[in-house]
XYZ file of C-alpha atoms in Angstrom:
280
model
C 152.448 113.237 118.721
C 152.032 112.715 114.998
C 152.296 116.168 114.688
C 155.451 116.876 116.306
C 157.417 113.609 114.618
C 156.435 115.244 111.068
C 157.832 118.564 112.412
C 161.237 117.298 113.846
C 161.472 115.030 110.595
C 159.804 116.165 107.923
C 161.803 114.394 104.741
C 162.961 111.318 106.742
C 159.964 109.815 108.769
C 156.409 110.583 106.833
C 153.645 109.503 108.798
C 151.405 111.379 106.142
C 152.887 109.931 103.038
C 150.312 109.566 100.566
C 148.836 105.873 100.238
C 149.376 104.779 96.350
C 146.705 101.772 95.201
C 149.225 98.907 96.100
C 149.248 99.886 99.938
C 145.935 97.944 100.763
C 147.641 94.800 99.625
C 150.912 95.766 102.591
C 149.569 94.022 105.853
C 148.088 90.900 104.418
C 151.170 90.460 102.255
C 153.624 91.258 105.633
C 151.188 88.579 107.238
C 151.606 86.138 104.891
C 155.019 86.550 104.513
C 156.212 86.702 108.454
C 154.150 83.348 108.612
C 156.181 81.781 105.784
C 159.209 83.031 107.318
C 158.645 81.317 110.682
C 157.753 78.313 108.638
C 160.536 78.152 107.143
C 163.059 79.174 109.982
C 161.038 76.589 112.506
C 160.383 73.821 110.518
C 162.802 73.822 107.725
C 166.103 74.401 109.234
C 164.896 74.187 113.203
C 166.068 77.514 114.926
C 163.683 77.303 117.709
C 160.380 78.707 118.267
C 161.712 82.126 119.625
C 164.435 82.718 117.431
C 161.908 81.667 114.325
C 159.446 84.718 115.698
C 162.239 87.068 115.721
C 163.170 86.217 112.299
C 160.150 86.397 110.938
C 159.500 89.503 112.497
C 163.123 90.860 111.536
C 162.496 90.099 107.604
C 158.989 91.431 107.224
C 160.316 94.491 108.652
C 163.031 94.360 105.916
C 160.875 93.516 103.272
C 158.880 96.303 104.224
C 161.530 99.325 104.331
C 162.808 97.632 100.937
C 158.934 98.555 99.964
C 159.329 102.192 100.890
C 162.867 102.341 99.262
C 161.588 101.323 95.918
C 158.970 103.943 96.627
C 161.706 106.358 96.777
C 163.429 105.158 93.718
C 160.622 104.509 91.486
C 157.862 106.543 92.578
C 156.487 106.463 88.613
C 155.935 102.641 88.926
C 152.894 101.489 91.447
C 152.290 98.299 88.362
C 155.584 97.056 89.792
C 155.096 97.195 93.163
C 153.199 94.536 93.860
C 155.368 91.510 91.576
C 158.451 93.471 93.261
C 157.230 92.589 96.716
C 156.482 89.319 96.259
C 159.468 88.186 94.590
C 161.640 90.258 97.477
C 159.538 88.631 99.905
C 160.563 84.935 98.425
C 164.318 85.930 97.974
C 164.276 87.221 101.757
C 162.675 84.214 103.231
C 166.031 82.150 102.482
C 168.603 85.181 103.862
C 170.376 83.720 106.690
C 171.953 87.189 108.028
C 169.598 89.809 107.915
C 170.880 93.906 107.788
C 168.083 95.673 108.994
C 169.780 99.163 110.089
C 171.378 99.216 107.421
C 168.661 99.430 104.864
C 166.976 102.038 107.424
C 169.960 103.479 106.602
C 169.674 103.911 103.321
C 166.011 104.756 103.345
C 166.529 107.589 105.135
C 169.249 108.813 103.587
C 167.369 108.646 100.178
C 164.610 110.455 101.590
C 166.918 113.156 103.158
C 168.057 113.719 99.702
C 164.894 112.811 97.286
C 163.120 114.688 99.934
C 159.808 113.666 98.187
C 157.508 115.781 100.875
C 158.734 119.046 99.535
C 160.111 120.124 103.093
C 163.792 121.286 103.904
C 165.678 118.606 106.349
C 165.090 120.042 110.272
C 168.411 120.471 112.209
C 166.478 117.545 114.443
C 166.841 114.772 111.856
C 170.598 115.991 110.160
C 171.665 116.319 113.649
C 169.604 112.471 114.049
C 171.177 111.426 110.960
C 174.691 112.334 111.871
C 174.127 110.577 115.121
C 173.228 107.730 113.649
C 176.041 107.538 111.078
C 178.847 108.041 113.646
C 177.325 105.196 116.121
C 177.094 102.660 112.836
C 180.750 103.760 111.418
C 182.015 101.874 114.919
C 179.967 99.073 115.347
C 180.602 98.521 111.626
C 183.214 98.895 108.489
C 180.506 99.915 106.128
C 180.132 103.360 104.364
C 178.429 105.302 106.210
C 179.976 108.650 106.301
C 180.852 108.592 102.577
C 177.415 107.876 101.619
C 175.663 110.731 103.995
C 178.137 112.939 103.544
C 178.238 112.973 99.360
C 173.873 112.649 99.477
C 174.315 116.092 101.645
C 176.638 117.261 99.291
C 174.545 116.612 96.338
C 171.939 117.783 98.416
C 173.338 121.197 98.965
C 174.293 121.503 95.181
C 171.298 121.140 93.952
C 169.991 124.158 96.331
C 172.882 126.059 97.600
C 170.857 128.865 99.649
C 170.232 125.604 102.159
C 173.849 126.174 104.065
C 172.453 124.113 107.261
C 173.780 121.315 105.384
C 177.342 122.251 105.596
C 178.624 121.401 109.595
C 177.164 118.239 108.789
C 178.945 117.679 105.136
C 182.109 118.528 106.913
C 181.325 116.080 109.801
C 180.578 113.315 107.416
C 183.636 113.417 105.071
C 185.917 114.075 108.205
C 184.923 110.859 108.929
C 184.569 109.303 105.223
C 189.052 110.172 105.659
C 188.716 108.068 108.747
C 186.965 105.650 107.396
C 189.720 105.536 104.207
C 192.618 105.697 106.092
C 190.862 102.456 107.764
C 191.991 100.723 104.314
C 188.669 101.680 103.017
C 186.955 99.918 105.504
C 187.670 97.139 103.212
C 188.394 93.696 103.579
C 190.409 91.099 100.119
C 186.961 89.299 99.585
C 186.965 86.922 96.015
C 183.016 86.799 94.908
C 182.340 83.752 93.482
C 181.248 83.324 89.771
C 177.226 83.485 90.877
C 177.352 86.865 92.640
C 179.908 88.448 90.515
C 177.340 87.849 87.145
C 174.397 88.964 89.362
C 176.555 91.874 90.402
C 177.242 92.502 87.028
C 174.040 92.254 85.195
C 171.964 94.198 87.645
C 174.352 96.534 87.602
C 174.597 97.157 84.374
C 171.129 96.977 84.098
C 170.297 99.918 87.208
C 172.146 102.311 84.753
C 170.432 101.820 81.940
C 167.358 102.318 83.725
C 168.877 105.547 85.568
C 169.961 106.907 81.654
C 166.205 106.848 80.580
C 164.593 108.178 83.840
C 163.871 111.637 82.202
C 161.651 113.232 84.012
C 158.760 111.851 86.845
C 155.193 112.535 85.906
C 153.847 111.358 89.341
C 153.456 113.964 92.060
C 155.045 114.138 95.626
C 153.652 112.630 98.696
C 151.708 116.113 99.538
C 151.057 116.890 95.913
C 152.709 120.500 96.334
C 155.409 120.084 93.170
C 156.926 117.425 91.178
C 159.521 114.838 92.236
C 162.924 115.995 90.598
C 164.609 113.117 88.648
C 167.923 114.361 89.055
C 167.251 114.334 92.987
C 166.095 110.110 91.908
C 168.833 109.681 89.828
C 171.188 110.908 92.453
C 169.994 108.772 95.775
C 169.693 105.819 93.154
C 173.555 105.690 91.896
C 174.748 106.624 95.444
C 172.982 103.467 96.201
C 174.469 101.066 93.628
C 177.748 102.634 94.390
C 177.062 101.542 98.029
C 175.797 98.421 97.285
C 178.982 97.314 94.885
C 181.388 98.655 97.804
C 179.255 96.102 99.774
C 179.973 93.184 97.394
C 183.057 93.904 96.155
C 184.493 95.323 99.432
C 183.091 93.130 101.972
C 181.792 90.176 99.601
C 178.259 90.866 100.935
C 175.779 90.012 98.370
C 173.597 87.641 99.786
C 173.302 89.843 103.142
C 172.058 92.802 100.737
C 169.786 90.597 98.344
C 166.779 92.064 99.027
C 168.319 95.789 97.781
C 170.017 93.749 94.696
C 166.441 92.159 94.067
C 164.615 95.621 94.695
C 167.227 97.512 91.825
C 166.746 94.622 89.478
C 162.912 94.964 89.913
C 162.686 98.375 89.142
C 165.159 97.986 86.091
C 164.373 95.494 83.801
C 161.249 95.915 83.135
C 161.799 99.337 81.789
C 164.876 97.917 79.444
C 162.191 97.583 76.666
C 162.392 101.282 76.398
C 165.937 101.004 75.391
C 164.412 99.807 71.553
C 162.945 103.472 71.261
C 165.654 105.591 72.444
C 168.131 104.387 69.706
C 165.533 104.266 67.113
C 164.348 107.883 68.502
């Protein structure tokens, strides 16, 4: 079975990833923080015993896939991992509406592209991926298409002899028209003054963090080549380009504050750096 799953979906679904030294601490930590979750749902502000399990449940999974995203993003930074976790884990308790596809979404999307196991994307998992995209571009106004169609493209420019890409670049931005001719999928949301500084700083912060990432020294999940940082940089600003659609688009900052919390987490602590690049 195993073997078959990493055959259909070799870049998006690793059941062989490569444990790093902060993945012993993952089930007590998910344990710990589903508990405090029902706590808090059941007690605090009284959903009911089964709608408390499913939360719980719900945002350990989220916490989770944020995990693996900042994997993905900042695969050069196991010291953060743990601090990172906890403080997403604290942020997420307190979310009241909870996005879950959509940050599988963007997982696999960044692994598609990153495509850290140094395998070409199967026909199974585009064809999966496109699926996927079309069903959540109707039940939602989000940006799907754009965002799998440009990771494709970038994708396919960074190694043009991989053409099986291209049906499915065309199928994506067909609908990324769609989806603008929708009025960008948009609605006239005003973001009050908290979210729009938090937008703001992290922001500004993500990039500065993206304009020093100059090259990975950590290896790939199979340790068969290096991790290419413009592949990193690439999933990583399609992502804060997503996420500032999200808040400035849809005013959804709070329902995306475990990805704001994850980019923020794997950005500031590397702003030191900044000191030796304009004295370098």
């Amino acid at each position: 079975m195993q073997s078959t799953i990493e055959s259909l979906f070799p870049t998006t679904i690793r059941l062989n990833r490569k444990k790093n030294n902060f993945d012993k601490f993952i089930i007590p930590l998910c344990i710990l923080l589903a508990l405090t979750s029902f706590i808090y749902s059941y007690f605090i502000i009284d959903t009911g015993m089964f709608l408390s399990v499913i939360d719980a449940f719900r945002k350990t999974i989220l916490c989770y896939v944020t995990y693996l995203i900042m994997v993905e993003l900042s695969p050069d930074s196991v010291n953060i991992y743990l601090p990172s976790f906890i403080l997403t884990s604290l942020f997420i308790i307190g979310i009241r509406e909870v996005h879950l596809m959509t940050t599988f979404f963007f997982l696999f999307t960044i692994r598609l592209l990153i495509k850290s196991s140094g395998y070409r994307s199967s026909l199974a998992e585009l064809s999966a991926m496109t699926i996927f995209t079309i069903v959540q571009y109707f039940i939602s106004p989000f940006i799907y298409p754009l965002f799998f169609g440009t990771a494709l493209f970038v994708d396919y420019k960074l190694k043009p002899d991989n053409k099986q890409n291209l049906p499915f670049i065309v199928i994506s931005f067909m609908m990324s028209l769609l989806w603008f001719f929708r009025g960008f999928g948009v609605m006239t949301v005003s973001l009050d003054a908290f979210s729009s500084m938090m937008v703001l700083i992290i922001g500004i912060a993500y990039i500065l963090r993206l304009s020093l990432l100059k090259a990975i020294l950590s290896m790939n999940d199979l340790e068969t080549n290096l991790i290419s940082p413009r592949r990193v940089k690439a999933s990583a600003l399609l992502l804060l380009i997503s996420l500032i659609i999200l808040a400035v688009g849809h005013g959804m900052v709070t329902e995306f504050l475990n990805l704001w919390i994850m980019a923020a987490c794997i950005s500031f602590p590397f702003l030191k750096d900044l000191k030796h690049v304009i004295s370098g």
